[in-house]
Amino acid sequence: MRSCDICPGGEACAGLNLAPVLVRVFDLYADGKTNKFDILFSLDEDEEEMLETYTANVRSACWTRAALSAIAEVLVRREAERAAGGDWRAIVEDTLASAKAAYADFPWHLPDLVEQAPDLHAQVLERVSDSGFGGAIPKRLFAKICKATVYGYLKE
């Protein structure tokens, strides 16, 4: 994943530190909290502190890295759904569409979902234990799904 030009790297990277907050935002959105203020008021003190700490001088690239890392985490968590008979393609499409909506009020650069699709795919591939992800969702198909999510057209 790309970092901003002034990224301090490691544990000080805003993108890495904001990712867990965006996972929580995704979960709240999926649970029906779609109003940005309801979501913000639902964050716990630690998450609020992370937002306060890591949003000073944060750039769009940082938010994008956080969003893409959060999407990878959500896809890895949804592996159990796949094991229960779910379809990886449907899971990926649903996750990306939900993330696009959940993160709409954050200053991430949505087109980077397309540009960084290979990196995102690799990140998910190395973290899932189901070897079927790579077979069901090869890198090229993943990039097409990302493009469809960003630009609004679906299916091949």
Short mmCIF file of C-alpha atoms in Angstrom, two decimals:
data_model
loop_
_atom_site.label_atom_id
_atom_site.label_comp_id
_atom_site.label_asym_id
_atom_site.label_seq_id
_atom_site.Cartn_x
_atom_site.Cartn_y
_atom_site.Cartn_z
CA MET A 1 0.00 0.00 0.00
CA ARG A 2 1.20 3.49 -0.76
CA SER A 3 2.11 5.88 2.02
CA CYS A 4 2.05 9.67 1.99
CA ASP A 5 5.16 11.65 1.16
CA ILE A 6 5.82 12.54 4.80
CA CYS A 7 5.02 9.13 6.29
CA PRO A 8 7.11 8.49 9.41
CA GLY A 9 6.66 4.77 8.79
CA GLY A 10 6.22 1.95 11.25
CA GLU A 11 4.02 2.45 14.26
CA ALA A 12 3.77 6.20 13.64
CA CYS A 13 2.07 5.79 10.23
CA ALA A 14 -1.36 7.43 10.34
CA GLY A 15 -2.71 5.08 7.67
CA LEU A 16 -1.87 2.00 9.70
CA ASN A 17 -3.19 3.48 12.92
CA LEU A 18 -6.46 4.70 11.42
CA ALA A 19 -7.26 1.34 9.80
CA PRO A 20 -8.77 -0.24 12.96
CA VAL A 21 -11.01 2.81 13.36
CA LEU A 22 -12.22 2.38 9.78
CA VAL A 23 -12.88 -1.32 10.43
CA ARG A 24 -15.09 -0.19 13.31
CA VAL A 25 -16.78 2.38 11.05
CA PHE A 26 -17.42 -0.41 8.53
CA ASP A 27 -18.97 -2.58 11.25
CA LEU A 28 -21.17 0.24 12.53
CA TYR A 29 -22.29 1.04 8.99
CA ALA A 30 -23.07 -2.63 8.36
CA ASP A 31 -25.12 -2.69 11.58
CA GLY A 32 -27.32 0.10 10.22
CA LYS A 33 -25.66 3.27 11.51
CA THR A 34 -25.36 5.23 8.29
CA ASN A 35 -25.36 8.77 9.69
CA LYS A 36 -21.79 10.02 10.13
CA PHE A 37 -22.61 11.62 13.48
CA ASP A 38 -24.19 8.43 14.81
CA ILE A 39 -21.05 6.60 13.76
CA LEU A 40 -18.74 9.15 15.38
CA PHE A 41 -20.73 9.10 18.62
CA SER A 42 -20.57 5.29 18.64
CA LEU A 43 -16.78 5.19 18.68
CA ASP A 44 -15.21 4.35 22.02
CA GLU A 45 -12.67 6.55 23.79
CA ASP A 46 -9.65 4.71 22.38
CA GLU A 47 -10.94 5.09 18.83
CA GLU A 48 -11.67 8.78 19.39
CA GLU A 49 -8.16 9.23 20.75
CA MET A 50 -6.71 7.54 17.68
CA LEU A 51 -8.68 9.92 15.45
CA GLU A 52 -7.44 12.90 17.40
CA THR A 53 -3.85 11.67 17.43
CA TYR A 54 -3.46 10.53 13.84
CA THR A 55 -5.52 13.05 11.89
CA ALA A 56 -3.16 15.99 12.44
CA ASN A 57 -1.35 16.64 9.13
CA VAL A 58 -2.94 13.53 7.66
CA ARG A 59 -3.17 13.40 3.90
CA SER A 60 -5.59 11.71 1.53
CA ALA A 61 -2.96 9.00 0.95
CA CYS A 62 -3.07 8.19 4.67
CA TRP A 63 -6.86 7.84 4.65
CA THR A 64 -6.62 5.73 1.51
CA ARG A 65 -4.06 3.42 3.09
CA ALA A 66 -6.28 3.14 6.17
CA ALA A 67 -9.36 2.39 4.07
CA LEU A 68 -7.61 -0.24 1.95
CA SER A 69 -6.11 -1.89 5.03
CA ALA A 70 -9.54 -1.91 6.67
CA ILE A 71 -11.09 -3.47 3.56
CA ALA A 72 -8.42 -6.19 3.63
CA GLU A 73 -9.21 -6.87 7.30
CA VAL A 74 -12.94 -7.11 6.61
CA LEU A 75 -12.37 -9.50 3.70
CA VAL A 76 -10.17 -11.71 5.87
CA ARG A 77 -12.84 -11.72 8.58
CA ARG A 78 -15.46 -12.73 6.03
CA GLU A 79 -13.50 -15.88 5.20
CA ALA A 80 -15.72 -17.79 7.66
CA GLU A 81 -18.74 -16.75 5.60
CA ARG A 82 -17.05 -18.28 2.57
CA ALA A 83 -16.34 -21.47 4.51
CA ALA A 84 -20.05 -21.70 5.30
CA GLY A 85 -20.87 -21.85 1.60
CA GLY A 86 -20.63 -18.21 0.55
CA ASP A 87 -19.34 -17.11 -2.82
CA TRP A 88 -16.06 -15.17 -2.76
CA ARG A 89 -17.10 -12.95 -5.64
CA ALA A 90 -20.33 -11.94 -3.94
CA ILE A 91 -18.46 -11.40 -0.67
CA VAL A 92 -15.86 -9.18 -2.37
CA GLU A 93 -18.49 -7.18 -4.28
CA ASP A 94 -20.58 -6.69 -1.15
CA THR A 95 -17.59 -5.72 0.98
CA LEU A 96 -16.29 -3.18 -1.53
CA ALA A 97 -19.73 -1.63 -2.08
CA SER A 98 -20.28 -1.39 1.68
CA ALA A 99 -16.83 0.12 2.20
CA LYS A 100 -17.44 2.70 -0.54
CA ALA A 101 -20.63 3.78 1.22
CA ALA A 102 -19.25 3.56 4.77
CA TYR A 103 -16.16 5.62 3.96
CA ALA A 104 -17.91 8.20 1.78
CA ASP A 105 -17.51 10.90 4.45
CA PHE A 106 -13.78 10.28 4.86
CA PRO A 107 -11.20 11.99 2.64
CA TRP A 108 -9.81 8.83 1.06
CA HIS A 109 -9.11 8.73 -2.66
CA LEU A 110 -11.61 6.18 -3.96
CA PRO A 111 -9.95 5.76 -7.41
CA ASP A 112 -6.91 4.37 -5.57
CA LEU A 113 -9.03 1.30 -4.95
CA VAL A 114 -8.48 0.57 -8.65
CA GLU A 115 -4.85 1.69 -8.79
CA GLN A 116 -3.88 -0.27 -5.69
CA ALA A 117 -6.10 -3.30 -6.35
CA PRO A 118 -3.11 -5.63 -6.96
CA ASP A 119 -1.58 -4.64 -3.61
CA LEU A 120 -4.91 -5.05 -1.84
CA HIS A 121 -5.43 -8.45 -3.47
CA ALA A 122 -1.95 -9.56 -2.35
CA GLN A 123 -2.62 -8.35 1.18
CA VAL A 124 -5.85 -10.36 1.39
CA LEU A 125 -4.28 -13.39 -0.30
CA GLU A 126 -1.44 -13.59 2.20
CA ARG A 127 -3.79 -13.28 5.18
CA VAL A 128 -6.63 -15.67 4.32
CA SER A 129 -6.18 -19.31 5.17
CA ASP A 130 -8.64 -20.43 2.49
CA SER A 131 -6.56 -21.20 -0.57
CA GLY A 132 -9.75 -20.86 -2.60
CA PHE A 133 -9.63 -17.07 -2.51
CA GLY A 134 -6.83 -16.86 -5.08
CA GLY A 135 -8.56 -19.40 -7.33
CA ALA A 136 -12.00 -17.84 -7.05
CA ILE A 137 -10.77 -14.25 -7.20
CA PRO A 138 -7.60 -13.97 -9.29
CA LYS A 139 -5.86 -10.59 -9.31
CA ARG A 140 -7.36 -9.53 -12.64
CA LEU A 141 -10.94 -10.28 -11.55
CA PHE A 142 -10.32 -8.51 -8.26
CA ALA A 143 -9.15 -5.43 -10.16
CA LYS A 144 -12.29 -5.57 -12.34
CA ILE A 145 -14.51 -5.76 -9.26
CA CYS A 146 -12.65 -2.80 -7.74
CA LYS A 147 -13.09 -0.84 -10.98
CA ALA A 148 -16.79 -1.70 -11.09
CA THR A 149 -17.18 -0.53 -7.50
CA VAL A 150 -15.44 2.78 -8.12
CA TYR A 151 -17.02 3.64 -11.46
CA GLY A 152 -20.47 2.17 -10.88
CA TYR A 153 -20.81 -0.72 -13.27
CA LEU A 154 -21.01 -4.34 -12.19
CA LYS A 155 -20.59 -7.80 -13.67
CA GLU A 156 -18.51 -8.77 -16.65
#
